[in-house]
Amino acid sequence: MPSRHYPILSQIQGPADIKDLPDESLKALGNEIRNKLISTISVNGGHLGPNLGVVELTIALHRVFSTPEDQLVFDTSHQGYVHKLLTGRNHSDFDRIRKNDGLSGFLSRSESAHDAYGAGHAGTALSAALGMATARDRLGGDEHVVAVCGDAAFTCGITMEALNNVAASTKRLVIILNDNEWSIAKNVGAISKYLNELITNPLYNRLHHDVGSILQKVPGGEQLLKIGKNAEKGWKSIVVPSSIFEHYGVRYFGPIDGHDLPLLTHHLEFARDANEPVILHVVTKKGKGYGPAVQHPESFHGTSPFEIGSGKSKSVKQGPPNFQDVFGKALVRFAKKDPSIVGITGAMPSGTGLIHLYNELPDQFYDVGIAEEHAVLFAAGLSTKGIRPVVAIYSTFLQRAFDQLIHDICLQDLPVLFCMDRAGLSPNDGPTHHGLFDIAYIRSIPNATSMQPKDEDELVDMMHTSLSMDSPTFIRYPRGTGVGVKMKSRPRLLEIGKAEILQEGDDVVIWALGPMVHEALELSVRLKIEDGLSVGVVNARFSKPLDKSLLLKQARQSPLMVTMEDGVLSGGFGSAVLETLSDAHIRTPVYRIGWPDRFVDHGSDVASLREDAGLSQDSMLSGIRDKLQSPQEVFSETD
Ligand SMILES: Cc1ncc(C[n+]2csc(CCOP(=O)(O)OP(=O)(O)O)c2C)c(N)n1
């Protein structure tokens, strides 16, 4: 039954139905998709602007290519909602996108055969697509492989590394450069300027579009056109300086209007049938079709729920400030006092809070694009000359620079401060975005000092402490608001590797990191009231170095030690505690609470995901009770 609001879209069960649609229905289909995106994302939140920008492009891709036989690889895949709607996922699960039991906000190989590749981190599409195209060539297949990359994906090293290999690896690959001039913020860097020149250079455009007719009118032009058409690089390069892509061995077409369906279809057919790697430069408008998203591309890149009429956010901002703002504002204060301090972001000025530094001290701010490896190495170079870099990268995205952390920061023992927001869960985004690995991976690197504040005031103390140190430091903190504590007017220096005893106890001692400190305090109250137990609580502050002397002293006296962390158990903070006790031959049982050894899905909120993983307060409480009753069966994990 066609639905009243979506008469065409509701009839699309899969890509075959799109191919069957008459041309004159396509515009209406596009409108319905836009309405569906706006109404769903206004309730669930999500990536509105990028998806509104690729409505025509995605329809055209499904008219010309046939998934799942052909592979469409979307970079980051935050713009994959339209693809989901057209590949059999326009049902109640789409209405619950990013929520418990709803679709993922990104493409996922486990969600649909039409999702050739899963992603969430930027810059992976071209490499993955090149791998698929090369595998096809080796296996003798004839399917098509298409990489859909945003303009900001070309600020990623991996994209450029893949581009460097395209011509050597395959004879056939379609690359779509979806250019809307925006990353999350305005795109940055030389490539972005270059793409802008391709779009705006009137000479280039005019010659490109009119080259045939111009040549026909000039003496000898016919002949030139004929030669050009047969020439290896085509007629365009005769009169137009060839694009950078042609130097990489990839034929460039464009720029074309990415909202003109017939034009897109025509060019995609051509690209599909080409016997060489091609890049089609498509110009789109982020937020197309929804005024507020066009006017505010940054805030509608990924939005929280909003009122459709006004575009205003539904989440009322009250209460404690976000960690990112506390960080950003504190950094401004430190940077005003010390001009050698600079802030570095990889395309996330607002998300990290570095926007405050940009607004007040733009000369002490760098946005390097989606280039985390470069951000870290760039900081290393700066610090060799006495500059004090503060690198603000989400926990999950810093994973990309693991080698630079080891080889360029810690091995060189350089005083760079890393501030990792979104440590812990990013519930709606899911496994690509949860920041659960950093405690474990940083703990393994010599010279690193790794810490986590229990509240926003302690975050500033940790920044202050780090900026006074002469070695690499890492501070992790969660997404969202602080605790609402009173902020000291002047931060204080913390003693490195010293934990804070919040309360003493004889029956159990809990060592906790970051927000888990408050969970530990709550658990201790319940254990006292409901079980009559005396529970010690320690704010560990440092996961590296650990406060060994306090830990050993307490472990010698306590029947049970509990560790709590918002990170993976494997190799994490609890592991550090166990290793320390084992090395000292202390056999006190340790009950470790943290995330089990499996990827954590997306969900509506932190509470429901914790519940699923056995990390609700009740589950943690019963785990502790079990261990107290049978302490020798300990050394357990929470799953
Ligand atoms: C490694 C990594 N760093 C940062 C991000 C955050 N991020 C998500 S989308 C995006 C911008 C993508 O811009 P572009 O590729 O041009 O696509 P558009 O959204 O404009 O369609 C950024 C910086 C990420 N997903 N992965």
CSV table of N, CA, C and O in Angstrom, one decimal, residues 73-163:
chain,number,residue,atom,x,y,z
A,73,VAL,N,30.7,2.3,-2.3
A,73,VAL,CA,31.5,2.4,-1.0
A,73,VAL,C,31.4,3.9,-0.6
A,73,VAL,O,32.0,4.8,-1.3
A,74,PHE,N,30.7,4.2,0.4
A,74,PHE,CA,30.5,5.6,0.9
A,74,PHE,C,31.5,5.9,1.9
A,74,PHE,O,31.7,5.2,2.9
A,75,ASP,N,32.2,7.0,1.7
A,75,ASP,CA,33.3,7.5,2.7
A,75,ASP,C,32.6,7.9,4.0
A,75,ASP,O,31.6,8.7,4.0
A,76,THR,N,33.1,7.5,5.1
A,76,THR,CA,32.6,7.8,6.4
A,76,THR,C,31.2,7.1,6.6
A,76,THR,O,30.9,6.6,7.6
A,77,SER,N,30.4,7.2,5.5
A,77,SER,CA,29.1,6.6,5.4
A,77,SER,C,28.0,7.3,6.3
A,77,SER,O,26.9,6.8,6.4
A,78,HIS,N,28.3,8.5,6.8
A,78,HIS,CA,27.3,9.3,7.5
A,78,HIS,C,26.3,9.8,6.5
A,78,HIS,O,25.2,10.2,6.9
A,79,GLN,N,26.6,9.8,5.2
A,79,GLN,CA,25.6,10.2,4.2
A,79,GLN,C,24.9,9.1,3.5
A,79,GLN,O,24.4,9.2,2.4
A,80,GLY,N,24.9,7.9,4.2
A,80,GLY,CA,24.3,6.7,3.7
A,80,GLY,C,22.8,6.5,3.9
A,80,GLY,O,22.2,5.5,3.6
A,81,TYR,N,22.1,7.5,4.5
A,81,TYR,CA,20.7,7.3,4.9
A,81,TYR,C,19.9,7.1,3.6
A,81,TYR,O,18.9,6.3,3.6
A,82,VAL,N,20.2,7.9,2.6
A,82,VAL,CA,19.4,7.8,1.4
A,82,VAL,C,19.5,6.4,0.7
A,82,VAL,O,18.6,5.8,0.3
A,83,HIS,N,20.8,6.0,0.7
A,83,HIS,CA,21.1,4.6,0.2
A,83,HIS,C,20.3,3.6,1.0
A,83,HIS,O,19.7,2.6,0.5
A,84,LYS,N,20.2,3.8,2.3
A,84,LYS,CA,19.4,2.8,3.1
A,84,LYS,C,17.9,2.9,2.7
A,84,LYS,O,17.3,1.8,2.6
A,85,LEU,N,17.4,4.1,2.5
A,85,LEU,CA,16.0,4.2,2.1
A,85,LEU,C,15.7,3.5,0.8
A,85,LEU,O,14.6,3.0,0.6
A,86,LEU,N,16.7,3.5,-0.1
A,86,LEU,CA,16.5,2.9,-1.4
A,86,LEU,C,16.9,1.5,-1.5
A,86,LEU,O,16.7,0.9,-2.6
A,87,THR,N,17.4,0.9,-0.4
A,87,THR,CA,17.8,-0.5,-0.5
A,87,THR,C,17.0,-1.3,0.5
A,87,THR,O,17.6,-2.1,1.3
A,88,GLY,N,15.7,-1.1,0.6
A,88,GLY,CA,14.9,-2.0,1.4
A,88,GLY,C,14.9,-1.7,2.9
A,88,GLY,O,14.5,-2.6,3.6
A,89,ARG,N,15.3,-0.6,3.3
A,89,ARG,CA,15.3,-0.3,4.7
A,89,ARG,C,14.4,0.9,5.1
A,89,ARG,O,14.7,1.6,6.1
A,90,ASN,N,13.4,1.1,4.2
A,90,ASN,CA,12.5,2.2,4.5
A,90,ASN,C,11.3,1.6,5.3
A,90,ASN,O,10.2,1.4,4.8
A,91,HIS,N,11.6,1.2,6.6
A,91,HIS,CA,10.6,0.6,7.4
A,91,HIS,C,10.8,1.1,8.8
A,91,HIS,O,11.5,2.1,9.1
A,92,SER,N,10.1,0.4,9.8
A,92,SER,CA,10.2,1.0,11.1
A,92,SER,C,11.6,1.1,11.7
A,92,SER,O,11.9,2.0,12.5
A,93,ASP,N,12.5,0.2,11.2
A,93,ASP,CA,13.9,0.3,11.7
A,93,ASP,C,14.5,1.6,11.3
A,93,ASP,O,15.4,2.1,12.0
A,94,PHE,N,14.1,2.2,10.1
A,94,PHE,CA,14.6,3.5,9.7
A,94,PHE,C,14.1,4.6,10.7
A,94,PHE,O,14.8,5.5,11.0
A,95,ASP,N,12.9,4.4,11.1
A,95,ASP,CA,12.3,5.4,12.0
A,95,ASP,C,13.0,5.4,13.3
A,95,ASP,O,13.0,6.4,14.0
A,96,ARG,N,13.7,4.3,13.6
A,96,ARG,CA,14.5,4.2,14.9
A,96,ARG,C,16.0,4.2,14.6
A,96,ARG,O,16.8,3.7,15.4
A,97,ILE,N,16.3,4.9,13.5
A,97,ILE,CA,17.8,5.0,13.2
A,97,ILE,C,18.5,5.6,14.4
A,97,ILE,O,18.1,6.5,15.0
A,98,ARG,N,19.7,5.0,14.7
A,98,ARG,CA,20.5,5.4,15.8
A,98,ARG,C,20.0,5.2,17.2
A,98,ARG,O,20.5,5.6,18.2
A,99,LYS,N,18.8,4.5,17.3
A,99,LYS,CA,18.2,4.2,18.6
A,99,LYS,C,18.3,2.6,18.8
A,99,LYS,O,18.7,1.9,17.9
A,100,ASN,N,18.0,2.2,20.0
A,100,ASN,CA,18.0,0.8,20.3
A,100,ASN,C,17.2,0.0,19.3
A,100,ASN,O,16.1,0.5,19.0
A,101,ASP,N,17.7,-1.0,18.8
A,101,ASP,CA,17.0,-1.9,17.8
A,101,ASP,C,16.7,-1.2,16.5
A,101,ASP,O,15.9,-1.7,15.7
A,102,GLY,N,17.2,0.0,16.3
A,102,GLY,CA,17.0,0.7,15.0
A,102,GLY,C,18.2,0.5,14.1
A,102,GLY,O,19.2,-0.1,14.5
A,103,LEU,N,18.1,1.1,12.9
A,103,LEU,CA,19.3,1.0,12.0
A,103,LEU,C,20.4,1.8,12.6
A,103,LEU,O,20.3,2.7,13.3
A,104,SER,N,21.6,1.4,12.1
A,104,SER,CA,22.8,2.2,12.4
A,104,SER,C,22.8,3.5,11.7
A,104,SER,O,22.2,3.6,10.6
A,105,GLY,N,23.4,4.5,12.2
A,105,GLY,CA,23.6,5.8,11.5
A,105,GLY,C,24.7,5.7,10.5
A,105,GLY,O,24.9,6.7,9.8
A,106,PHE,N,25.3,4.6,10.3
A,106,PHE,CA,26.4,4.4,9.3
A,106,PHE,C,26.1,3.2,8.5
A,106,PHE,O,25.2,2.4,8.9
A,107,LEU,N,26.8,3.0,7.4
A,107,LEU,CA,26.6,1.7,6.7
A,107,LEU,C,27.3,0.6,7.5
A,107,LEU,O,28.3,0.8,8.2
A,108,SER,N,26.8,-0.6,7.3
A,108,SER,CA,27.3,-1.7,8.1
A,108,SER,C,27.1,-3.0,7.3
A,108,SER,O,26.0,-3.3,6.8
A,109,ARG,N,28.2,-3.7,7.1
A,109,ARG,CA,28.1,-5.0,6.3
A,109,ARG,C,27.2,-6.0,7.0
A,109,ARG,O,26.6,-6.8,6.3
A,110,SER,N,27.0,-5.9,8.3
A,110,SER,CA,26.0,-6.8,8.9
A,110,SER,C,24.6,-6.4,8.8
A,110,SER,O,23.7,-7.2,9.0
A,111,GLU,N,24.4,-5.1,8.4
A,111,GLU,CA,23.0,-4.7,8.3
A,111,GLU,C,22.3,-5.0,7.0
A,111,GLU,O,21.1,-5.2,6.9
A,112,SER,N,23.1,-4.9,5.9
A,112,SER,CA,22.5,-5.2,4.6
A,112,SER,C,23.6,-5.6,3.5
A,112,SER,O,24.7,-5.1,3.6
A,113,ALA,N,23.1,-6.5,2.6
A,113,ALA,CA,24.1,-6.9,1.5
A,113,ALA,C,24.4,-5.7,0.6
A,113,ALA,O,25.4,-5.7,-0.1
A,114,HIS,N,23.5,-4.7,0.7
A,114,HIS,CA,23.8,-3.5,-0.2
A,114,HIS,C,24.9,-2.6,0.4
A,114,HIS,O,25.3,-1.6,-0.2
A,115,ASP,N,25.3,-2.8,1.7
A,115,ASP,CA,26.3,-2.1,2.3
A,115,ASP,C,27.6,-2.8,2.0
A,115,ASP,O,28.0,-3.7,2.8
A,116,ALA,N,28.3,-2.4,0.9
A,116,ALA,CA,29.5,-3.1,0.5
A,116,ALA,C,30.6,-3.0,1.6
A,116,ALA,O,31.5,-3.8,1.7
A,117,TYR,N,30.5,-1.9,2.4
A,117,TYR,CA,31.6,-1.6,3.3
A,117,TYR,C,31.1,-0.8,4.5
A,117,TYR,O,30.3,0.1,4.2
A,118,GLY,N,31.5,-1.1,5.7
A,118,GLY,CA,31.1,-0.3,6.8
A,118,GLY,C,32.1,0.7,7.1
A,118,GLY,O,33.3,0.5,6.8
A,119,ALA,N,31.7,1.8,7.7
A,119,ALA,CA,32.6,2.9,8.1
A,119,ALA,C,32.0,3.8,9.1
A,119,ALA,O,30.9,3.6,9.5
A,120,GLY,N,32.8,4.8,9.5
A,120,GLY,CA,32.4,5.8,10.5
A,120,GLY,C,33.5,6.7,10.6
A,120,GLY,O,33.4,7.9,11.0
A,121,HIS,N,34.7,6.2,10.4
A,121,HIS,CA,35.9,7.1,10.3
A,121,HIS,C,36.1,7.5,8.8
A,121,HIS,O,35.8,6.8,7.9
A,122,ALA,N,36.6,8.8,8.7
A,122,ALA,CA,36.6,9.3,7.3
A,122,ALA,C,37.9,8.9,6.6
A,122,ALA,O,38.9,8.5,7.2
A,123,GLY,N,37.7,8.9,5.3
A,123,GLY,CA,38.9,8.7,4.4
A,123,GLY,C,39.2,7.2,4.0
A,123,GLY,O,40.2,6.9,3.5
A,124,THR,N,38.2,6.3,4.3
A,124,THR,CA,38.5,4.9,4.1
A,124,THR,C,37.9,4.4,2.7
A,124,THR,O,38.3,3.3,2.3
A,125,ALA,N,37.0,5.2,2.1
A,125,ALA,CA,36.3,4.7,0.9
A,125,ALA,C,37.2,4.3,-0.3
A,125,ALA,O,37.1,3.3,-0.9
A,126,LEU,N,38.1,5.2,-0.6
A,126,LEU,CA,38.9,5.0,-1.8
A,126,LEU,C,39.8,3.8,-1.7
A,126,LEU,O,39.9,3.0,-2.6
A,127,SER,N,40.5,3.7,-0.6
A,127,SER,CA,41.3,2.5,-0.4
A,127,SER,C,40.5,1.2,-0.4
A,127,SER,O,40.9,0.2,-1.1
A,128,ALA,N,39.4,1.2,0.3
A,128,ALA,CA,38.6,0.0,0.3
A,128,ALA,C,38.0,-0.3,-1.1
A,128,ALA,O,38.1,-1.5,-1.5
A,129,ALA,N,37.6,0.7,-1.8
A,129,ALA,CA,37.0,0.5,-3.1
A,129,ALA,C,38.1,0.0,-4.1
A,129,ALA,O,37.9,-0.9,-4.9
A,130,LEU,N,39.3,0.5,-3.9
A,130,LEU,CA,40.4,0.1,-4.8
A,130,LEU,C,40.7,-1.4,-4.5
A,130,LEU,O,41.0,-2.1,-5.4
A,131,GLY,N,40.7,-1.7,-3.2
A,131,GLY,CA,40.9,-3.2,-2.9
A,131,GLY,C,39.9,-4.0,-3.6
A,131,GLY,O,40.2,-5.1,-4.1
A,132,MET,N,38.6,-3.6,-3.5
A,132,MET,CA,37.5,-4.4,-4.2
A,132,MET,C,37.7,-4.5,-5.7
A,132,MET,O,37.5,-5.5,-6.3
A,133,ALA,N,38.1,-3.3,-6.3
A,133,ALA,CA,38.2,-3.3,-7.7
A,133,ALA,C,39.4,-4.2,-8.1
A,133,ALA,O,39.3,-4.9,-9.1
A,134,THR,N,40.5,-4.2,-7.4
A,134,THR,CA,41.6,-5.0,-7.7
A,134,THR,C,41.3,-6.5,-7.5
A,134,THR,O,41.7,-7.3,-8.3
A,135,ALA,N,40.5,-6.8,-6.4
A,135,ALA,CA,40.1,-8.2,-6.2
A,135,ALA,C,39.3,-8.6,-7.4
A,135,ALA,O,39.4,-9.7,-7.9
A,136,ARG,N,38.4,-7.8,-7.8
A,136,ARG,CA,37.5,-8.1,-9.0
A,136,ARG,C,38.4,-8.4,-10.2
A,136,ARG,O,38.2,-9.4,-10.9
A,137,ASP,N,39.4,-7.6,-10.5
A,137,ASP,CA,40.2,-7.8,-11.6
A,137,ASP,C,41.0,-9.1,-11.5
A,137,ASP,O,41.0,-9.9,-12.5
A,138,ARG,N,41.4,-9.4,-10.3
A,138,ARG,CA,42.2,-10.7,-10.1
A,138,ARG,C,41.3,-11.9,-10.3
A,138,ARG,O,41.7,-12.9,-10.8
A,139,LEU,N,40.0,-11.7,-9.8
A,139,LEU,CA,39.1,-12.9,-9.9
A,139,LEU,C,38.3,-13.0,-11.2
A,139,LEU,O,37.5,-13.9,-11.4
A,140,GLY,N,38.6,-12.0,-12.1
A,140,GLY,CA,37.9,-12.0,-13.4
A,140,GLY,C,36.4,-11.6,-13.3
A,140,GLY,O,35.6,-12.0,-14.2
A,141,GLY,N,36.0,-10.8,-12.4
A,141,GLY,CA,34.6,-10.4,-12.3
A,141,GLY,C,34.3,-9.2,-13.2
A,141,GLY,O,35.3,-8.6,-13.8
A,142,ASP,N,33.1,-8.9,-13.4
A,142,ASP,CA,32.8,-7.7,-14.2
A,142,ASP,C,31.9,-6.7,-13.5
A,142,ASP,O,31.3,-5.8,-14.1
A,143,GLU,N,31.8,-6.8,-12.2
A,143,GLU,CA,31.0,-5.8,-11.5
A,143,GLU,C,31.7,-4.4,-11.4
A,143,GLU,O,32.9,-4.3,-11.7
A,144,HIS,N,30.9,-3.4,-11.1
A,144,HIS,CA,31.5,-2.1,-11.0
A,144,HIS,C,31.7,-1.7,-9.5
A,144,HIS,O,30.9,-2.2,-8.6
A,145,VAL,N,32.7,-1.0,-9.3
A,145,VAL,CA,33.0,-0.5,-7.9
A,145,VAL,C,33.1,1.0,-7.9
A,145,VAL,O,33.7,1.6,-8.8
A,146,VAL,N,32.3,1.6,-7.0
A,146,VAL,CA,32.2,3.1,-6.9
A,146,VAL,C,32.6,3.6,-5.5
A,146,VAL,O,32.0,3.1,-4.6
A,147,ALA,N,33.5,4.5,-5.5
A,147,ALA,CA,33.8,5.1,-4.2
A,147,ALA,C,33.2,6.5,-4.2
A,147,ALA,O,33.4,7.3,-5.1
A,148,VAL,N,32.4,6.8,-3.1
A,148,VAL,CA,31.8,8.1,-3.0
A,148,VAL,C,32.5,8.8,-1.9
A,148,VAL,O,32.3,8.5,-0.7
A,149,CYS,N,33.3,9.8,-2.3
A,149,CYS,CA,34.1,10.5,-1.3
A,149,CYS,C,33.7,12.0,-1.2
A,149,CYS,O,33.6,12.7,-2.2
A,150,GLY,N,33.6,12.5,0.0
A,150,GLY,CA,33.4,14.0,0.2
A,150,GLY,C,34.7,14.7,-0.1
A,150,GLY,O,35.8,14.2,-0.1
A,151,ASP,N,34.6,16.0,-0.3
A,151,ASP,CA,35.8,16.8,-0.5
A,151,ASP,C,36.7,16.8,0.7
A,151,ASP,O,37.9,16.8,0.5
A,152,ALA,N,36.2,16.7,1.9
A,152,ALA,CA,37.1,16.7,3.1
A,152,ALA,C,37.8,15.3,3.2
A,152,ALA,O,38.8,15.3,3.8
A,153,ALA,N,37.2,14.3,2.5
A,153,ALA,CA,37.9,13.0,2.6
A,153,ALA,C,39.3,13.1,1.9
A,153,ALA,O,40.2,12.4,2.1
A,154,PHE,N,39.4,14.1,1.0
A,154,PHE,CA,40.7,14.3,0.3
A,154,PHE,C,41.7,15.1,1.1
A,154,PHE,O,42.8,15.3,0.7
A,155,THR,N,41.3,15.5,2.4
A,155,THR,CA,42.3,16.0,3.3
A,155,THR,C,42.9,14.9,4.1
A,155,THR,O,43.9,15.1,4.8
A,156,CYS,N,42.4,13.6,3.9
A,156,CYS,CA,42.9,12.5,4.7
A,156,CYS,C,44.1,11.9,3.9
A,156,CYS,O,44.0,11.7,2.7
A,157,GLY,N,45.1,11.5,4.7
A,157,GLY,CA,46.3,10.9,4.1
A,157,GLY,C,45.9,9.6,3.3
A,157,GLY,O,46.3,9.3,2.2
A,158,ILE,N,45.0,8.8,3.9
A,158,ILE,CA,44.7,7.5,3.3
A,158,ILE,C,44.1,7.7,1.9
A,158,ILE,O,44.4,6.9,1.0
A,159,THR,N,43.2,8.7,1.8
A,159,THR,CA,42.6,8.9,0.4
A,159,THR,C,43.7,9.2,-0.6
A,159,THR,O,43.7,8.7,-1.7
A,160,MET,N,44.7,10.0,-0.2
A,160,MET,CA,45.7,10.4,-1.1
A,160,MET,C,46.7,9.2,-1.4
A,160,MET,O,47.2,9.0,-2.5
A,161,GLU,N,46.9,8.4,-0.4
A,161,GLU,CA,47.7,7.2,-0.6
A,161,GLU,C,47.0,6.2,-1.5
A,161,GLU,O,47.6,5.6,-2.4
A,162,ALA,N,45.7,6.1,-1.4
A,162,ALA,CA,44.9,5.3,-2.3
A,162,ALA,C,45.0,5.8,-3.8
A,162,ALA,O,45.2,5.1,-4.7
A,163,LEU,N,44.8,7.1,-3.9
A,163,LEU,CA,44.8,7.8,-5.2
A,163,LEU,C,46.1,7.5,-5.9
A,163,LEU,O,46.2,7.3,-7.1
